[in-house]
Short mmCIF file of C-alpha atoms in Angstrom, two decimals:
data_model
loop_
_atom_site.label_atom_id
_atom_site.label_comp_id
_atom_site.label_asym_id
_atom_site.label_seq_id
_atom_site.Cartn_x
_atom_site.Cartn_y
_atom_site.Cartn_z
CA UNK Z 391 10.29 -15.36 14.71
CA UNK Z 392 9.47 -11.82 13.70
CA UNK Z 393 6.01 -10.62 14.67
CA UNK Z 394 3.97 -7.49 14.18
CA UNK Z 395 1.55 -6.42 16.92
CA UNK Z 396 -1.23 -4.40 15.36
CA UNK Z 397 -3.75 -2.44 17.41
CA UNK Z 398 -6.55 -1.94 17.91
CA UNK Z 399 -8.15 -5.17 16.67
CA UNK Z 400 -11.30 -3.29 15.72
CA UNK Z 401 -12.69 0.22 15.81
CA UNK Z 402 -16.25 1.50 15.84
CA UNK Z 403 -16.29 5.12 14.79
CA UNK Z 404 -18.71 7.77 13.59
CA UNK Z 405 -18.50 9.06 10.05
CA UNK Z 406 -16.30 12.13 10.00
CA UNK Z 407 -14.08 11.04 12.88
CA UNK Z 408 -10.34 10.63 12.60
CA UNK Z 409 -8.85 7.13 12.96
CA UNK Z 410 -5.47 6.06 14.25
CA UNK Z 411 -3.94 2.58 14.29
CA UNK Z 412 -0.43 1.31 14.82
CA UNK Z 413 1.92 -1.58 14.44
CA UNK Z 414 4.82 -2.43 16.71
CA UNK Z 415 7.51 -5.07 16.84
CA UNK Z 416 10.60 -6.03 18.78
CA UNK Z 417 12.40 -6.46 15.43
CA UNK Z 418 13.83 -3.86 13.09
CA UNK Z 419 12.41 -3.50 9.58
CA UNK Z 420 13.59 -1.54 6.57
CA UNK Z 421 10.20 -1.18 4.86
CA UNK Z 422 6.73 -0.71 6.31
CA UNK Z 423 3.56 -1.14 4.29
CA UNK Z 424 -0.11 -0.46 4.91
CA UNK Z 425 -2.75 -2.45 3.02
CA UNK Z 426 -6.55 -2.34 3.01
CA UNK Z 427 -8.75 -5.38 2.43
CA UNK Z 428 -12.38 -4.98 1.41
CA UNK Z 429 -14.78 -7.88 2.08
CA UNK Z 430 -14.26 -10.73 -0.38
CA UNK Z 431 -11.21 -9.10 -1.96
CA UNK Z 432 -7.46 -9.31 -1.70
CA UNK Z 433 -5.41 -6.64 0.08
CA UNK Z 434 -4.57 -3.46 -1.81
CA UNK Z 435 -1.50 -1.37 -1.03
CA UNK Z 436 -2.25 2.06 0.45
CA UNK Z 437 1.13 3.42 1.50
CA UNK Z 438 4.73 2.19 1.45
CA UNK Z 439 7.43 3.63 3.74
CA UNK Z 440 11.13 3.14 3.10
CA UNK Z 441 13.04 5.37 5.54
CA UNK Z 442 12.98 5.73 9.30
CA UNK Z 443 11.05 8.86 10.22
CA UNK Z 444 9.38 9.07 6.83
CA UNK Z 445 5.87 10.57 6.83
CA UNK Z 446 3.81 9.85 3.72
CA UNK Z 447 0.25 10.81 2.75
CA UNK Z 448 -2.21 9.35 0.30
CA UNK Z 449 -5.32 11.54 0.26
CA UNK Z 450 -6.87 11.39 3.73
CA UNK Z 451 -4.41 8.71 4.81
CA UNK Z 452 -1.11 9.48 6.50
CA UNK Z 453 1.45 6.90 7.63
CA UNK Z 454 4.78 7.18 9.40
CA UNK Z 455 7.82 4.90 9.64
CA UNK Z 456 8.92 4.99 13.27
CA UNK Z 457 12.34 6.43 14.02
CA UNK Z 458 13.38 3.24 15.84
CA UNK Z 459 12.38 1.21 12.73
CA UNK Z 460 10.29 -1.00 15.02
CA UNK Z 461 6.90 0.63 14.51
CA UNK Z 462 4.58 2.44 12.16
CA UNK Z 463 1.22 4.15 12.40
CA UNK Z 464 -1.63 4.95 10.03
CA UNK Z 465 -4.06 7.84 10.40
CA UNK Z 466 -7.27 8.34 8.46
CA UNK Z 467 -8.81 11.78 8.65
CA UNK Z 468 -12.53 12.55 8.35
CA UNK Z 469 -13.62 8.95 7.83
CA UNK Z 470 -16.27 8.14 5.22
CA UNK Z 471 -18.37 4.96 4.74
CA UNK Z 472 -16.05 3.52 2.06
CA UNK Z 473 -13.20 3.46 4.60
CA UNK Z 474 -14.72 0.35 6.21
CA UNK Z 475 -12.61 -2.75 5.85
CA UNK Z 476 -9.59 -4.38 7.40
CA UNK Z 477 -6.30 -2.49 7.48
CA UNK Z 478 -3.09 -4.50 7.63
CA UNK Z 479 0.42 -3.43 8.37
CA UNK Z 480 3.21 -5.45 6.80
CA UNK Z 481 6.95 -5.16 7.00
CA UNK Z 482 10.08 -6.32 5.25
CA UNK Z 483 12.92 -7.43 7.53
CA UNK Z 484 16.62 -6.95 7.09
CA UNK Z 485 17.02 -10.65 6.30
CA UNK Z 486 13.49 -11.24 5.05
CA UNK Z 487 14.32 -13.77 2.36
CA UNK Z 488 11.47 -12.32 0.28
CA UNK Z 489 8.91 -12.68 3.07
CA UNK Z 490 6.47 -10.01 4.14
CA UNK Z 491 5.56 -10.16 7.82
CA UNK Z 492 1.89 -9.23 8.40
CA UNK Z 493 -0.01 -7.80 11.33
CA UNK Z 494 -3.35 -9.37 12.29
CA UNK Z 495 -5.32 -6.39 10.99
CA UNK Z 496 -7.54 -3.60 12.33
CA UNK Z 497 -11.19 -3.89 11.38
CA UNK Z 498 -12.78 -0.49 10.83
CA UNK Z 499 -16.54 -0.23 11.27
CA UNK Z 500 -18.40 3.02 10.81
CA UNK Z 501 -21.50 3.48 12.92
CA UNK Z 502 -24.51 4.76 10.98
CA UNK D 585 -6.02 -5.78 -17.76
CA UNK D 586 -7.24 -8.57 -15.48
CA UNK D 587 -4.30 -8.45 -13.03
CA UNK D 588 -4.20 -11.54 -10.79
CA UNK D 589 -7.02 -14.03 -11.22
CA UNK D 590 -7.75 -17.03 -9.02
CA UNK D 591 -10.05 -20.02 -9.45
CA UNK D 592 -12.17 -21.33 -7.90
CA UNK D 593 -13.66 -18.66 -5.61
CA UNK D 594 -15.07 -21.24 -3.21
CA UNK D 595 -14.49 -24.94 -2.64
CA UNK D 596 -15.50 -27.54 -0.09
CA UNK D 597 -13.27 -30.61 0.20
CA UNK D 598 -13.54 -33.80 2.19
CA UNK D 599 -10.59 -34.85 4.36
CA UNK D 600 -8.01 -36.63 2.23
CA UNK D 601 -9.14 -35.19 -1.10
CA UNK D 602 -6.76 -33.26 -3.29
CA UNK D 603 -7.17 -30.14 -5.39
CA UNK D 604 -5.28 -27.46 -7.26
CA UNK D 605 -5.86 -23.76 -6.73
CA UNK D 606 -5.18 -21.86 -9.93
CA UNK D 607 -3.49 -18.47 -10.15
CA UNK D 608 -2.73 -16.48 -13.30
CA UNK D 609 -1.30 -12.99 -13.73
CA UNK D 610 -1.13 -10.97 -16.94
CA UNK D 611 1.31 -8.28 -15.77
CA UNK D 612 4.47 -10.18 -16.79
CA UNK D 613 5.63 -10.22 -13.17
CA UNK D 614 8.54 -12.47 -12.31
CA UNK D 615 7.64 -12.87 -8.65
CA UNK D 616 4.55 -14.74 -7.46
CA UNK D 617 3.37 -15.74 -3.99
CA UNK D 618 0.79 -17.89 -2.25
CA UNK D 619 -0.58 -16.82 1.11
CA UNK D 620 -3.19 -18.20 3.47
CA UNK D 621 -5.34 -16.03 5.71
CA UNK D 622 -6.95 -17.57 8.76
CA UNK D 623 -9.81 -15.76 10.55
CA UNK D 624 -8.59 -12.74 12.52
CA UNK D 625 -5.02 -13.26 11.39
CA UNK D 626 -2.59 -11.70 8.98
CA UNK D 627 -1.36 -13.42 5.87
CA UNK D 628 1.12 -16.27 6.08
CA UNK D 629 3.40 -17.02 3.12
CA UNK D 630 3.12 -20.60 1.88
CA UNK D 631 5.37 -20.64 -1.19
CA UNK D 632 6.86 -18.11 -3.55
CA UNK D 633 8.53 -18.08 -6.94
CA UNK D 634 11.11 -15.68 -8.36
CA UNK D 635 10.62 -16.83 -11.94
CA UNK D 636 9.57 -19.71 -14.15
CA UNK D 637 11.10 -22.95 -12.90
CA UNK D 638 12.12 -21.53 -9.49
CA UNK D 639 10.09 -21.96 -6.32
CA UNK D 640 10.86 -21.82 -2.61
CA UNK D 641 9.15 -22.43 0.70
CA UNK D 642 7.64 -19.68 2.78
CA UNK D 643 6.64 -19.71 6.42
CA UNK D 644 3.95 -22.45 6.27
CA UNK D 645 4.67 -24.82 3.33
CA UNK D 646 3.68 -28.17 4.91
CA UNK D 647 0.82 -29.90 3.10
CA UNK D 648 1.23 -27.87 -0.09
CA UNK D 649 3.15 -28.04 -3.34
CA UNK D 650 3.68 -25.55 -6.15
CA UNK D 651 5.07 -25.44 -9.65
CA UNK D 652 5.96 -22.57 -11.98
CA UNK D 653 6.24 -23.73 -15.57
CA UNK D 654 5.35 -20.33 -17.07
CA UNK D 655 5.67 -16.70 -16.01
CA UNK D 656 1.88 -16.34 -15.91
CA UNK D 657 0.76 -19.35 -13.87
CA UNK D 658 1.53 -20.43 -10.31
CA UNK D 659 -0.80 -23.25 -9.18
CA UNK D 660 -0.97 -24.41 -5.55
CA UNK D 661 -1.59 -28.11 -4.92
CA UNK D 662 -3.13 -29.67 -1.81
CA UNK D 663 -2.50 -33.41 -1.88
CA UNK D 664 -4.28 -34.69 1.25
CA UNK D 665 -6.66 -32.05 2.50
CA UNK D 666 -6.92 -31.63 6.27
CA UNK D 667 -9.29 -29.47 8.36
CA UNK D 668 -6.30 -27.32 9.35
CA UNK D 669 -6.11 -26.20 5.72
CA UNK D 670 -9.50 -24.50 5.92
CA UNK D 671 -8.61 -20.91 5.09
CA UNK D 672 -8.74 -18.20 2.47
CA UNK D 673 -5.90 -18.49 -0.04
CA UNK D 674 -4.49 -15.48 -1.84
CA UNK D 675 -2.16 -15.42 -4.79
CA UNK D 676 -0.05 -12.31 -5.42
CA UNK D 677 2.54 -11.11 -7.89
CA UNK D 678 5.15 -8.37 -8.08
CA UNK D 679 7.63 -7.15 -10.63
CA UNK D 680 10.57 -7.40 -8.24
CA UNK D 681 11.28 -9.25 -5.04
CA UNK D 682 11.50 -7.96 -1.54
CA UNK D 683 15.18 -7.09 -1.43
CA UNK D 684 14.01 -3.76 -2.74
CA UNK D 685 10.30 -3.85 -2.10
CA UNK D 686 7.95 -3.58 -5.01
CA UNK D 687 4.18 -3.64 -4.64
CA UNK D 688 2.48 -7.01 -4.48
CA UNK D 689 -0.82 -7.25 -6.36
CA UNK D 690 -3.33 -9.69 -4.94
CA UNK D 691 -6.02 -11.86 -6.48
CA UNK D 692 -9.54 -12.00 -4.98
CA UNK D 693 -8.86 -15.18 -3.03
CA UNK D 694 -10.14 -18.76 -2.84
CA UNK D 695 -12.18 -19.70 0.21
CA UNK D 696 -11.49 -23.36 1.02
CA UNK D 697 -13.32 -25.45 3.60
CA UNK D 698 -12.16 -28.96 4.50
CA UNK D 699 -14.74 -31.12 6.27
#
């Protein structure tokens, strides 16, 4: 079946550093999504991407829909303590039958 | 506006017991979903519904049942709990389905342990 490979699994960074994570697949998707999950909460949508090559920003977050339609990345600039959490990529396939495919998540930890 | 609410927040079940996880949304969304999240993994779709009276299986439906008698409520039923069903369960809703993606709003989750 369709799978998303998300990396890295976890990141330990200093406050103020930039962060980069990505999601790849062998399958083609027509929508890429990035969610953030805080501890004890459900995921919240950060950015949605609908066209290959699209680059979209949301504050300090920037995400891109890969030109091959098989990957996406998320950048966070100048990280702050409230950025900690788990970031998930998700994608909608061409024949998704209403199913979102989810990556395993990237856990972001900010070193004091 | 409460959004998507789930009860209970936590539950411990013995093997073979049954229970219903409740989910309610007040956004008048037609589409509702149940996911499970295992440690270190992404979400897996259990069941979804495109409107009252209509439900369909997701990726991992075995051991679960759902019903959708109203637009607001989408309960998930576990009939014979097994340790493999230990997980965090999330309910979500959206105003449209995924043929043209519309944002899914998630509840806070139910953490279930089966011993």
